[in-house]
Short mmCIF file of C-alpha atoms in Angstrom, two decimals:
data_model
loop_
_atom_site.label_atom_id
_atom_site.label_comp_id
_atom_site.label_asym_id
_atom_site.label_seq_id
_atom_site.Cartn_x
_atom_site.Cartn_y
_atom_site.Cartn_z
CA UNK A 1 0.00 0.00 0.00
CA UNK A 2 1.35 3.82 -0.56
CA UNK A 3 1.88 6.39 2.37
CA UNK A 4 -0.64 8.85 2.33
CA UNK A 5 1.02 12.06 0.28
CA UNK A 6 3.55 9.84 -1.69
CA UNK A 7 3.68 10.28 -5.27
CA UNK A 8 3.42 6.61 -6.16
CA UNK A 9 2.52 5.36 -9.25
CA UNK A 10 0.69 1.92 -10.78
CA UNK A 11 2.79 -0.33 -12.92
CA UNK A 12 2.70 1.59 -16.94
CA UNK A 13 3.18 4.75 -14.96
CA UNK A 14 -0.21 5.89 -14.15
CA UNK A 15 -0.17 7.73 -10.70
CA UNK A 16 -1.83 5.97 -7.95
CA UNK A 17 -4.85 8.76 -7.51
CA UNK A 18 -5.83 8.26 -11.25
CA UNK A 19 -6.61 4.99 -10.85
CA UNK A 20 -8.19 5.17 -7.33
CA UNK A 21 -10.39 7.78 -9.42
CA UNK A 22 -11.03 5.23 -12.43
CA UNK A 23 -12.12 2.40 -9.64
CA UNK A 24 -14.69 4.94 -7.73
CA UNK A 25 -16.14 6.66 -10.87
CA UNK A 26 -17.30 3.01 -12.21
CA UNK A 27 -18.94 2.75 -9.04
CA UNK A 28 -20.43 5.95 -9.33
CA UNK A 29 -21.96 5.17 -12.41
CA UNK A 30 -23.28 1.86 -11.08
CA UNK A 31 -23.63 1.70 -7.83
CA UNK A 32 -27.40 1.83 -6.74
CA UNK A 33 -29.38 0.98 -3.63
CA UNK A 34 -28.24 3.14 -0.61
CA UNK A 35 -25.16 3.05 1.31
CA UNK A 36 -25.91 -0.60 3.04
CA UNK A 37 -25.67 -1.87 -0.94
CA UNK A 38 -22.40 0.44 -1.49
CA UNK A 39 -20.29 -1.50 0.98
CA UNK A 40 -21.35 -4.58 -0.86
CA UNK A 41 -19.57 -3.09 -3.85
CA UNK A 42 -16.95 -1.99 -2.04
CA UNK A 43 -16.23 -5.12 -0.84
CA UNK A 44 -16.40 -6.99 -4.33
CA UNK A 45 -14.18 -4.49 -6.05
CA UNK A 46 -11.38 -3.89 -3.38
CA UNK A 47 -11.21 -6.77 -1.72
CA UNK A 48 -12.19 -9.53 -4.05
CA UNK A 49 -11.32 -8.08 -7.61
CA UNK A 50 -8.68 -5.93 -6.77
CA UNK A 51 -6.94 -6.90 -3.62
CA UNK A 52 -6.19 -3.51 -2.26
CA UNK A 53 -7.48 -4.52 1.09
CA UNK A 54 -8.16 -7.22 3.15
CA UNK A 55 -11.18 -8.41 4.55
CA UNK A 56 -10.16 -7.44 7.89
CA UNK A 57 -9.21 -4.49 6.98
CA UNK A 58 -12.53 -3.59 5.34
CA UNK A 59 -14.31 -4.77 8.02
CA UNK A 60 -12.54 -2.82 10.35
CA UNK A 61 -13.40 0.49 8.26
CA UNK A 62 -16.91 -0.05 7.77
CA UNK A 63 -17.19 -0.56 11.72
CA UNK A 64 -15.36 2.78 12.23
CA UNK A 65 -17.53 4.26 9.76
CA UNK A 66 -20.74 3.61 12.03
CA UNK A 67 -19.22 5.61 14.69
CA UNK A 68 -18.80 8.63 12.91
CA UNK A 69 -20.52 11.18 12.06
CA UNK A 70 -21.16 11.12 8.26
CA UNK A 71 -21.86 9.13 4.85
CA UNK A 72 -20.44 5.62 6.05
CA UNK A 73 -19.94 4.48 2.09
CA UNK A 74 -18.16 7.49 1.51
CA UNK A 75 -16.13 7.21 4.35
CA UNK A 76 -14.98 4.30 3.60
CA UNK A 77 -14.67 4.61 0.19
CA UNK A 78 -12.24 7.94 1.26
CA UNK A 79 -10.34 5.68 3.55
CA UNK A 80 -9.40 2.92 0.89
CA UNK A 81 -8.48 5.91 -1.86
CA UNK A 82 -6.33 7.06 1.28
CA UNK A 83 -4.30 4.36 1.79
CA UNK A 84 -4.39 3.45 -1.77
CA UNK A 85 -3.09 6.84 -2.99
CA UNK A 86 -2.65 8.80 0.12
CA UNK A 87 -4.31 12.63 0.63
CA UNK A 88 -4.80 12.82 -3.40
CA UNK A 89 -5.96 9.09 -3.44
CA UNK A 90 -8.28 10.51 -1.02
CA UNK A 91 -9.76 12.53 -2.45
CA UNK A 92 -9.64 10.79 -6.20
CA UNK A 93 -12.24 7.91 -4.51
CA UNK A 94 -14.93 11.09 -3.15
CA UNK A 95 -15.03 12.78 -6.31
CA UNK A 96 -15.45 9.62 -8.60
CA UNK A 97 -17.83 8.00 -6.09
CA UNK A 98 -19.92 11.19 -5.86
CA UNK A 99 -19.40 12.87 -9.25
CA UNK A 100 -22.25 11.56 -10.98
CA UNK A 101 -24.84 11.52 -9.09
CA UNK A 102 -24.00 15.23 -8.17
CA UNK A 103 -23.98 16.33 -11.55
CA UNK A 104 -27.11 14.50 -12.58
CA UNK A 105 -29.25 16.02 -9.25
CA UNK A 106 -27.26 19.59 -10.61
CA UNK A 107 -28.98 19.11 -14.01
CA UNK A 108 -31.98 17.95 -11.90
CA UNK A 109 -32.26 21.31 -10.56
CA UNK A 110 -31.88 23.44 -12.84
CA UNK A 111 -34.83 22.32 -14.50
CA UNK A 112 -37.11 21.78 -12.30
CA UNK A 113 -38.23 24.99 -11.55
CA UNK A 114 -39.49 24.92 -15.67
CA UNK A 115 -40.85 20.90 -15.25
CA UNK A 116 -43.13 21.95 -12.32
CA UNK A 117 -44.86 23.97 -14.64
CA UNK A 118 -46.42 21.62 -16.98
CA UNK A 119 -48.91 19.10 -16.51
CA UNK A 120 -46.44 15.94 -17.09
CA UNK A 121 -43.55 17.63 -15.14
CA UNK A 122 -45.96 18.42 -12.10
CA UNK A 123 -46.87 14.66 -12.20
CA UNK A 124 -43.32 13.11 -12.79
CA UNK A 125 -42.27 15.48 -9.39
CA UNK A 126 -45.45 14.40 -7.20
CA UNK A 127 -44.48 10.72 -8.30
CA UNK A 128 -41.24 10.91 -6.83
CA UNK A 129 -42.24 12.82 -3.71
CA UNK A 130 -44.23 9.17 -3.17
CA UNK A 131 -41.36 7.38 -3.81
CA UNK A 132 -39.41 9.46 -1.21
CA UNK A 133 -42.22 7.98 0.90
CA UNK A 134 -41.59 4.43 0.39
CA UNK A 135 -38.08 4.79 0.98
CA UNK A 136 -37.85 6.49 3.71
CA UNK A 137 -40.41 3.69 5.24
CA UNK A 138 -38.23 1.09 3.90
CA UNK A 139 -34.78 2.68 5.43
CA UNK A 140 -37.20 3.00 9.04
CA UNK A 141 -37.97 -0.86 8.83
CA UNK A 142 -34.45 -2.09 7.68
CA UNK A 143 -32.60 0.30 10.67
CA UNK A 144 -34.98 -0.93 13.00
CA UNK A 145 -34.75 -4.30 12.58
CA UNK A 146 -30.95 -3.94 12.98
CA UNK A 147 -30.87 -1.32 15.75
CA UNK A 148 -33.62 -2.10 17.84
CA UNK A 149 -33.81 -5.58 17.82
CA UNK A 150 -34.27 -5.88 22.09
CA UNK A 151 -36.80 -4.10 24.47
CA UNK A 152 -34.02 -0.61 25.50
CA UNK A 153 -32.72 0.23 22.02
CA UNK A 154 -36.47 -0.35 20.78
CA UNK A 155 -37.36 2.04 23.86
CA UNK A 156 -34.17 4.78 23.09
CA UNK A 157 -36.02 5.01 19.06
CA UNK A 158 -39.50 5.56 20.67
CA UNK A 159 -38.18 8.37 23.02
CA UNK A 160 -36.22 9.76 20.24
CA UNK A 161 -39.42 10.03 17.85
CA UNK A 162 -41.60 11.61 20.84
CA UNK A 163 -38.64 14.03 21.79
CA UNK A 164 -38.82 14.99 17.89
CA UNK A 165 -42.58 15.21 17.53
CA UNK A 166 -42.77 17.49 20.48
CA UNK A 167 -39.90 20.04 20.47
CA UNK A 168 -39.09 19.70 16.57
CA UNK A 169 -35.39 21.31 15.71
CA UNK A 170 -31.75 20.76 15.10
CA UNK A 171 -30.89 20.80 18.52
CA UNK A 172 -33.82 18.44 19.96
CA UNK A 173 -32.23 15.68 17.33
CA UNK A 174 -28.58 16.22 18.63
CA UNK A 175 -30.12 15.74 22.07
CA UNK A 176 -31.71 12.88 21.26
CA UNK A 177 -28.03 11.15 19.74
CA UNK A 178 -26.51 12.40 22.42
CA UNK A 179 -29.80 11.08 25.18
CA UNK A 180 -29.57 7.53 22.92
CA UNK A 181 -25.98 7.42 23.38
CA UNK A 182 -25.52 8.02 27.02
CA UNK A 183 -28.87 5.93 28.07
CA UNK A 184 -27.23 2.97 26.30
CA UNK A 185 -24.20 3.40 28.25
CA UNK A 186 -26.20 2.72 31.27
CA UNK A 187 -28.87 -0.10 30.19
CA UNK A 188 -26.87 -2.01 27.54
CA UNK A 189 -23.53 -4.27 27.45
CA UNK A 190 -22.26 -4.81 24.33
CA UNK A 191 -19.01 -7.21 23.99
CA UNK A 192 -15.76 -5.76 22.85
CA UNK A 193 -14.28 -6.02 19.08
CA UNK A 194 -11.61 -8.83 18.51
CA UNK A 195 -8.21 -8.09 18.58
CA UNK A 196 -6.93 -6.55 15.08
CA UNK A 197 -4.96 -8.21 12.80
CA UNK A 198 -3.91 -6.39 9.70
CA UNK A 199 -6.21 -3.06 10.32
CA UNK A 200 -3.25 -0.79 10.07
CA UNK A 201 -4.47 2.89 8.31
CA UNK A 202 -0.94 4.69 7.79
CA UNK A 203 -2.23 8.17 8.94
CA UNK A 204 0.02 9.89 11.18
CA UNK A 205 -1.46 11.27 14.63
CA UNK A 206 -0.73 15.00 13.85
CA UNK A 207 -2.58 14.83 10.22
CA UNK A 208 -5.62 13.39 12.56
CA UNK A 209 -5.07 16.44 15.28
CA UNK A 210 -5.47 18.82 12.19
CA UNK A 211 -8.35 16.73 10.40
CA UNK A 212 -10.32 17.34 14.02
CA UNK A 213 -9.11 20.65 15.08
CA UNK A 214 -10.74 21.62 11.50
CA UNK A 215 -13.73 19.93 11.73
CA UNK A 216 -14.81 21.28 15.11
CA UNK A 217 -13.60 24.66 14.18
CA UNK A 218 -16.17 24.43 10.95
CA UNK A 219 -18.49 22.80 13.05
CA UNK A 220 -18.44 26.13 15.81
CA UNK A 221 -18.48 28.55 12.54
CA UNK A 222 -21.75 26.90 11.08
CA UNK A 223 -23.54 27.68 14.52
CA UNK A 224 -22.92 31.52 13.87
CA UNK A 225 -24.99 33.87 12.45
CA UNK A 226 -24.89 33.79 8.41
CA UNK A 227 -27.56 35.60 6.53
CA UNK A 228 -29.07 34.68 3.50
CA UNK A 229 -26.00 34.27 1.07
CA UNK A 230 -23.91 31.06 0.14
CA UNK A 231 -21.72 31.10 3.47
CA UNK A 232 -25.66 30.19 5.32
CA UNK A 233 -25.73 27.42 2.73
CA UNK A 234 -22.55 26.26 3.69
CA UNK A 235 -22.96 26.38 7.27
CA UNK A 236 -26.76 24.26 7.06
CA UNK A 237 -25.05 21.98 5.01
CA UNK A 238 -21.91 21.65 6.86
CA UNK A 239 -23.84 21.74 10.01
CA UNK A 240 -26.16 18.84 9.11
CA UNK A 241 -23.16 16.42 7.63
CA UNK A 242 -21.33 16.81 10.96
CA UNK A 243 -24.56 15.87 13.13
CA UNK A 244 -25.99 13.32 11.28
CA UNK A 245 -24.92 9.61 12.65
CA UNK A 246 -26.11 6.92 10.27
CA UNK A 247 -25.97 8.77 6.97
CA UNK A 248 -27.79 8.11 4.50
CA UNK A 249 -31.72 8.81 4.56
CA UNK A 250 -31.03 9.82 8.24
CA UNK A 251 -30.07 12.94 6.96
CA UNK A 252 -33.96 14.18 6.03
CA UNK A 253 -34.44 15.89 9.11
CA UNK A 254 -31.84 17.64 9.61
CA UNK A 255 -31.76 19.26 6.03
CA UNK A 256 -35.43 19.92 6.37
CA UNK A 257 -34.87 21.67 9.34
CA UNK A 258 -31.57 23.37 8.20
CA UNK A 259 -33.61 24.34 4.24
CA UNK A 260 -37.24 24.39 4.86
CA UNK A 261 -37.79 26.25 8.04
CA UNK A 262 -35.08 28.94 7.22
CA UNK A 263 -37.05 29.39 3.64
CA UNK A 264 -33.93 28.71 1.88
CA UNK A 265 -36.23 25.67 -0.20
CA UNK A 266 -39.87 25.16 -0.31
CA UNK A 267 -40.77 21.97 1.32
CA UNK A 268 -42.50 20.62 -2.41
CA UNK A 269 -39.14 20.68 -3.81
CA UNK A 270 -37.33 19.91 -1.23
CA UNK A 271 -39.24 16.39 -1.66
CA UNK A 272 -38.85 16.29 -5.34
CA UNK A 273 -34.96 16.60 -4.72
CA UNK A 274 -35.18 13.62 -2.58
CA UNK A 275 -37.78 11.47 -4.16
CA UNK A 276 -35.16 12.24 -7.66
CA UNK A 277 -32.37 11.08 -5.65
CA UNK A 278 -33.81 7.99 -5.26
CA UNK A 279 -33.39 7.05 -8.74
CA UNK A 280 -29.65 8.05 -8.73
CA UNK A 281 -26.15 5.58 -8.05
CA UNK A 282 -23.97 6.93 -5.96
CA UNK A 283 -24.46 8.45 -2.42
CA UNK A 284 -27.50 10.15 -1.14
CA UNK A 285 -25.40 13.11 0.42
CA UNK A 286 -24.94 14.29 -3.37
CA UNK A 287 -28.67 15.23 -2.84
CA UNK A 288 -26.99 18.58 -1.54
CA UNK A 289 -25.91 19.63 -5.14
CA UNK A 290 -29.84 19.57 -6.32
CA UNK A 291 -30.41 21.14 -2.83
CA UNK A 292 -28.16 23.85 -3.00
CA UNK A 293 -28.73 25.00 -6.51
CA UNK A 294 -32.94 25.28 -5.57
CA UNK A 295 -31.63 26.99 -2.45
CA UNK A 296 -32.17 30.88 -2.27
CA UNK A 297 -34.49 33.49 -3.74
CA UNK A 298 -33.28 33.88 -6.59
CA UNK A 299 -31.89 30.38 -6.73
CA UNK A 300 -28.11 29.98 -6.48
CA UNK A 301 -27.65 27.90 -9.17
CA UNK A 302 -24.79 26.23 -9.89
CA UNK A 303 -23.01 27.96 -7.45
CA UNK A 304 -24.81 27.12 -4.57
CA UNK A 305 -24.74 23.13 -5.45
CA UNK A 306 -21.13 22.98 -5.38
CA UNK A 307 -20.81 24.82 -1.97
CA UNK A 308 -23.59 22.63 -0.93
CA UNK A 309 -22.13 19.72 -2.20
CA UNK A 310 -18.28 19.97 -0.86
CA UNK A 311 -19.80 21.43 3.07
CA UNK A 312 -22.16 17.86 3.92
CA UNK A 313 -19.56 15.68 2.79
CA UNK A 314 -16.77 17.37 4.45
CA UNK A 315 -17.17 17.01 7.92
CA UNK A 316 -17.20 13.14 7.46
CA UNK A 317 -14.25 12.70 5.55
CA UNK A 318 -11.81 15.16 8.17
CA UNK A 319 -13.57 13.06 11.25
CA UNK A 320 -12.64 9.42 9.11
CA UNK A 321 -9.16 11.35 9.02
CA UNK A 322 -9.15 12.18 12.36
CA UNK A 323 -10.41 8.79 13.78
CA UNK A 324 -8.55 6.46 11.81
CA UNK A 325 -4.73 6.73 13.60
CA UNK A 326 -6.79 5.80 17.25
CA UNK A 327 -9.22 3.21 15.87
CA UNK A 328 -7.70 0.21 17.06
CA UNK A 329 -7.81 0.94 20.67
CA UNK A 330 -11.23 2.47 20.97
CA UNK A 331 -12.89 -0.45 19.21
CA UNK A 332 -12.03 -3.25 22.04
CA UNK A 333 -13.66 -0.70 24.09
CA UNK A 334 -16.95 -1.91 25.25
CA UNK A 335 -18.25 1.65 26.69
CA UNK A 336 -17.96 2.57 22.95
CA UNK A 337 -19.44 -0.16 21.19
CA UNK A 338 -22.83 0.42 24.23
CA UNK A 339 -22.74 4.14 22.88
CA UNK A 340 -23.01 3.41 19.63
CA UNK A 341 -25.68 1.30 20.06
CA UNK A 342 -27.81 4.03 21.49
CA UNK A 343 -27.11 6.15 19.38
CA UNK A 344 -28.08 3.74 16.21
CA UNK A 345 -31.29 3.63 18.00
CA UNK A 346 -32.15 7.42 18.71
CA UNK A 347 -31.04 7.59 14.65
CA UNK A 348 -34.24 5.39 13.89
CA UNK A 349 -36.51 7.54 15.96
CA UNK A 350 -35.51 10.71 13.62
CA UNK A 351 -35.90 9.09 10.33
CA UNK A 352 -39.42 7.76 11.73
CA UNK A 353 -40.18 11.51 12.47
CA UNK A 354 -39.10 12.47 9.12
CA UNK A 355 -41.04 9.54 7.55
CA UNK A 356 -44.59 11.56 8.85
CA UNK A 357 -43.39 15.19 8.28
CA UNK A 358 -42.29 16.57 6.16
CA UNK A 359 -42.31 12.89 3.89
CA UNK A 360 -46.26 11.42 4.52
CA UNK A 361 -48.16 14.72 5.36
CA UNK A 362 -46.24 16.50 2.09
CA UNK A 363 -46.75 14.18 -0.42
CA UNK A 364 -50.26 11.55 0.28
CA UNK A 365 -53.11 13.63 0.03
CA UNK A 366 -55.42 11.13 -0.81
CA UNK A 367 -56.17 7.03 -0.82
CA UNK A 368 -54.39 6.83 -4.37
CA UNK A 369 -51.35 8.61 -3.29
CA UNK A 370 -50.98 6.25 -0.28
CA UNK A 371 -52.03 3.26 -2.36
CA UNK A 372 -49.27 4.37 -4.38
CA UNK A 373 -46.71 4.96 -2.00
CA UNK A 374 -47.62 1.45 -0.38
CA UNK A 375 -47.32 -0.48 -3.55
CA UNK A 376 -43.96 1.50 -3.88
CA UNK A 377 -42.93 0.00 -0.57
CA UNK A 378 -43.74 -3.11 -1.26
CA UNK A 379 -41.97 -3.67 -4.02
CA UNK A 380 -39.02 -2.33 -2.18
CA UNK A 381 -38.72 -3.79 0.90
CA UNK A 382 -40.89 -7.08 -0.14
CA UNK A 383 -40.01 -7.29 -3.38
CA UNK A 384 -36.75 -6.39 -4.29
CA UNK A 385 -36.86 -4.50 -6.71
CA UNK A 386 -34.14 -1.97 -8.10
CA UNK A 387 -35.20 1.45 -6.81
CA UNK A 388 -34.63 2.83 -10.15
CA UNK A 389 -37.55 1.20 -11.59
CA UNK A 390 -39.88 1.73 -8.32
CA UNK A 391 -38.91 5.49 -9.35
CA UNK A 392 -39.45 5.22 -12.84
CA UNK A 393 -43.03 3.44 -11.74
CA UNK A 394 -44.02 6.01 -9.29
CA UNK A 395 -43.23 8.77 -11.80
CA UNK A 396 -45.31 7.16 -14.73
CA UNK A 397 -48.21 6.89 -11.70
CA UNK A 398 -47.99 10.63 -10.94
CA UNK A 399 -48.27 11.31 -14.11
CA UNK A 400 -51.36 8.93 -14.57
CA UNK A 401 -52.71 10.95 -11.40
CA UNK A 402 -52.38 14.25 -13.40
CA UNK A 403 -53.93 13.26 -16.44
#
């Protein structure tokens, strides 16, 4: 493997990061599902086809993923680029991972505004706001099943929801992590991680002292008054990628709350943004680019997806920096691995918030929009089927609707 920062190259010359860029776009392109169905890839291509870690060693990264804050795919994904191609390897896997499904939620929004207008595009936009629906219900059943399978995590995601439902914010969902988190710590015992074996990231301790000095100085900044202009963007979306635990759909609320109650994005496209992202490979963070363009009045544009875009994805790839150097020793920790637990749990109370408001109440106005957004569930979570067709469907039945 290279040292991070060395300016290594593959055999016929090709530097290390070009590759590492090669590898993630492909994914990019092809990767669909959510981020559970990302580390699946992840593991076929670098471990299996490739070799450029171990099974161990990926293992070990996608458990210190789940303790950060953050897109877990992407994190890893940034961590194998890292030791693949150090700090420009890095950074090669994020961009090719995320590229195109930013670009493609970028196009997205720019023409939205003009597809609302029309009959078929006001259909094809309330079709997807269903589909947001169904996924959001199927990401609610799959975490709970995993995070709440006894009688106190189950009871951490019920407190979390009713927390949420009755003092609704950014700061009533940190306190319920942080509630989950430090309940667990008293009701639950969770065993220690084995001993490692080859898990050895080669990431000095004074590049992960910057990484975290940065992302808590960011993290203080996006707490400060901002305006209206692209440094609020950047501080919502920065704020909500260093909060979220989970990633993935758990990230709803806190973009609702950072977008929609500011009026930086009307909660109708807000859901059109997500139910579109649906359809998309890649990571659901690149939502933000779509996000950040509709964001504003006038809209930002272009402008505002790329700041929008680079601030939620940031936070998670300095804390993987900072975290990875002093993973081995807090993961045979068994205070941690209780912490974590509750805080998995409190994560499924928010996205079971999010799944009534703004998702549900938003988007089903009638029995045929929830018969729709059921059927879209089903053949989901029962099914099985690839959520780019359950999007395509639920588009062609919004448009049906509008006919």
């Amino acid at each position: 493997m290279t040292e991070p920062g060395a300016q290594s190259t593959q055999p016929g010359g090709r530097p290390a990061a070009g590759e590492v860029f090669l590898a993630f776009l492909r994914l990019g392109l092809t990767s669909f599902g959510g981020p559970i169905a990302h580390l699946g890839y992840f593991r076929s291509e670098f471990v299996a086809r490739r070799g450029w870690i171990s099974e161990r060693g990926f293992a070990d990264l996608v458990a210190l993923a789940q303790f950060l804050p953050g897109p877990a795919s992407s994190q890893v994904g940034f961590a194998i680029g890292l030791t693949r191609g150090g700090w420009l390897g890095g950074l090669a896997a994020w961009l090719g991972f995320t590229l195109p499904s930013a670009a493609l939620m970028l196009a997205f929004a720019c023409g939205a505004a003009g597809i609302a207008d029309s009959w078929l595009g006001a259909g094809l936009l309330h079709g997807l706001k269903l589909m947001a629906v169904a996924v959001i219900a199927q990401a609610v059943l799959g975490m709970a099943r995993s995070f709440c399978a006894d009688a106190p995590r189950a009871a951490i995601a019920v407190a979390a929801l009713a927390l949420i439902g009755f003092l609704p914010g950014s700061l009533a969902q940190l306190a319920a992590i942080v509630g989950g988190g430090l309940v667990a710590l008293a009701t639950i015992r969770a065993a220690p991680a084995p001993a490692d074996d080859d898990f050895a990231p080669r990431l000095s301790p004074r590049a992960a002292i910057v990484a975290l000095t940065l992302f808590l100085a960011l993290l203080a900044l996006s707490f400060a008054p901002a305006g209206q202009g692209l440094a609020a963007i950047a501080a919502a979306f920065y704020r909500s990628g260093a909060l979220v635990f989970g990633g993935g759909h758990v990230v709803l609320p806190l973009l609702r709350d950072a977008l929609v109650a500011p009026g930086f994005l009307d909660r109708g496209a807000f859901l059109a943004g997500y139910g579109a992202a649906q359809a998309l490979p890649g990571p659901l963070f690149a939502v933000s680019a779509g996000f950040g363009a509709l964001a504003g009045s006038p809209p930002f544009g272009v402008a505002g997806g790329l700041v929008a875009l680079i601030a939620i994805f940031l936070p998670g790839l300095l804390a993987m920096a900072a975290a990875l150097p002093f993973w081995r020793a807090l993961r045979r920790e068994t205070h941690a691995q209780a912490a974590m637990a509750g805080i998995n749990a409190a994560v499924v109370g928010l996205l079971a918030a999010a799944l009534y408001d703004p998702a549900f109440v938003s988007a089903v106005a009638n029995p045929r929009d929830f018969a729709i957004a059921t059927a879209a569930f089903a053949l989901l979570a029962a099914g099985g089927a690839p959520p780019l067709l359950v999007a395509a469907l639920a588009a062609a039945a919004g448009v049906a609707l509008q006919a």
